């Protein structure tokens, strides 16, 4: 959702992020809202939660894949 409660996309996946100690989600949003650091909102169980558009992955890889 945007600040005016207009639907701007759809969440494809979401859960609690223990690294950030808050919810994290992946979503498709309209192009005009896809700029990094843009504030958008997600409707979670009827409550509007602020979200920030971020680059993935949320946390840099820290393991060796050998």
XYZ file of C-alpha atoms in Angstrom:
66
model
C 0.000 0.000 0.000
C 1.062 3.598 -0.393
C 0.595 6.362 2.211
C -2.916 7.005 0.822
C -3.986 3.344 1.269
C -3.859 2.569 -2.469
C -2.809 -0.946 -3.448
C 0.608 -0.779 -5.150
C 1.630 -4.422 -5.290
C 1.457 -7.856 -3.736
C 3.528 -9.606 -1.064
C 4.908 -12.926 -2.295
C 6.629 -14.035 0.914
C 7.007 -12.749 4.438
C 8.108 -13.829 7.910
C 9.812 -12.613 11.067
C 13.496 -11.770 10.463
C 15.516 -12.699 13.571
C 18.588 -10.831 12.279
C 16.595 -7.589 12.086
C 14.253 -8.433 14.972
C 11.244 -7.351 12.865
C 9.164 -8.605 9.914
C 10.741 -8.959 6.459
C 8.953 -9.587 3.178
C 9.413 -9.865 -0.569
C 6.869 -8.231 -2.844
C 6.189 -7.008 -6.339
C 5.407 -3.262 -6.356
C 4.629 -0.768 -9.100
C 7.721 0.704 -10.774
C 7.208 4.160 -9.281
C 7.524 2.655 -5.767
C 10.488 0.362 -6.508
C 13.267 2.893 -5.770
C 15.542 1.844 -2.888
C 14.664 3.366 0.495
C 11.083 4.191 -0.580
C 8.627 3.839 2.303
C 5.644 1.632 1.524
C 3.165 -0.178 3.738
C 2.004 -3.764 4.136
C -1.372 -4.753 5.523
C -0.663 -7.519 8.062
C -3.676 -9.021 9.828
C -5.566 -5.782 9.278
C -2.750 -3.558 10.591
C -0.821 -1.187 8.288
C 2.934 -1.679 8.870
C 5.614 0.627 7.424
C 8.141 -1.087 5.148
C 11.242 0.163 3.314
C 12.215 -0.961 -0.199
C 15.630 -2.668 0.126
C 18.054 -4.503 -2.107
C 18.233 -8.278 -1.765
C 19.699 -10.223 -0.160
C 18.784 -8.522 3.105
C 21.922 -9.889 4.805
C 25.229 -10.493 3.026
C 26.364 -14.093 2.597
C 28.763 -15.060 5.388
C 29.388 -18.743 4.737
C 31.829 -20.590 2.524
C 30.324 -22.713 -0.221
C 33.080 -25.068 -1.264
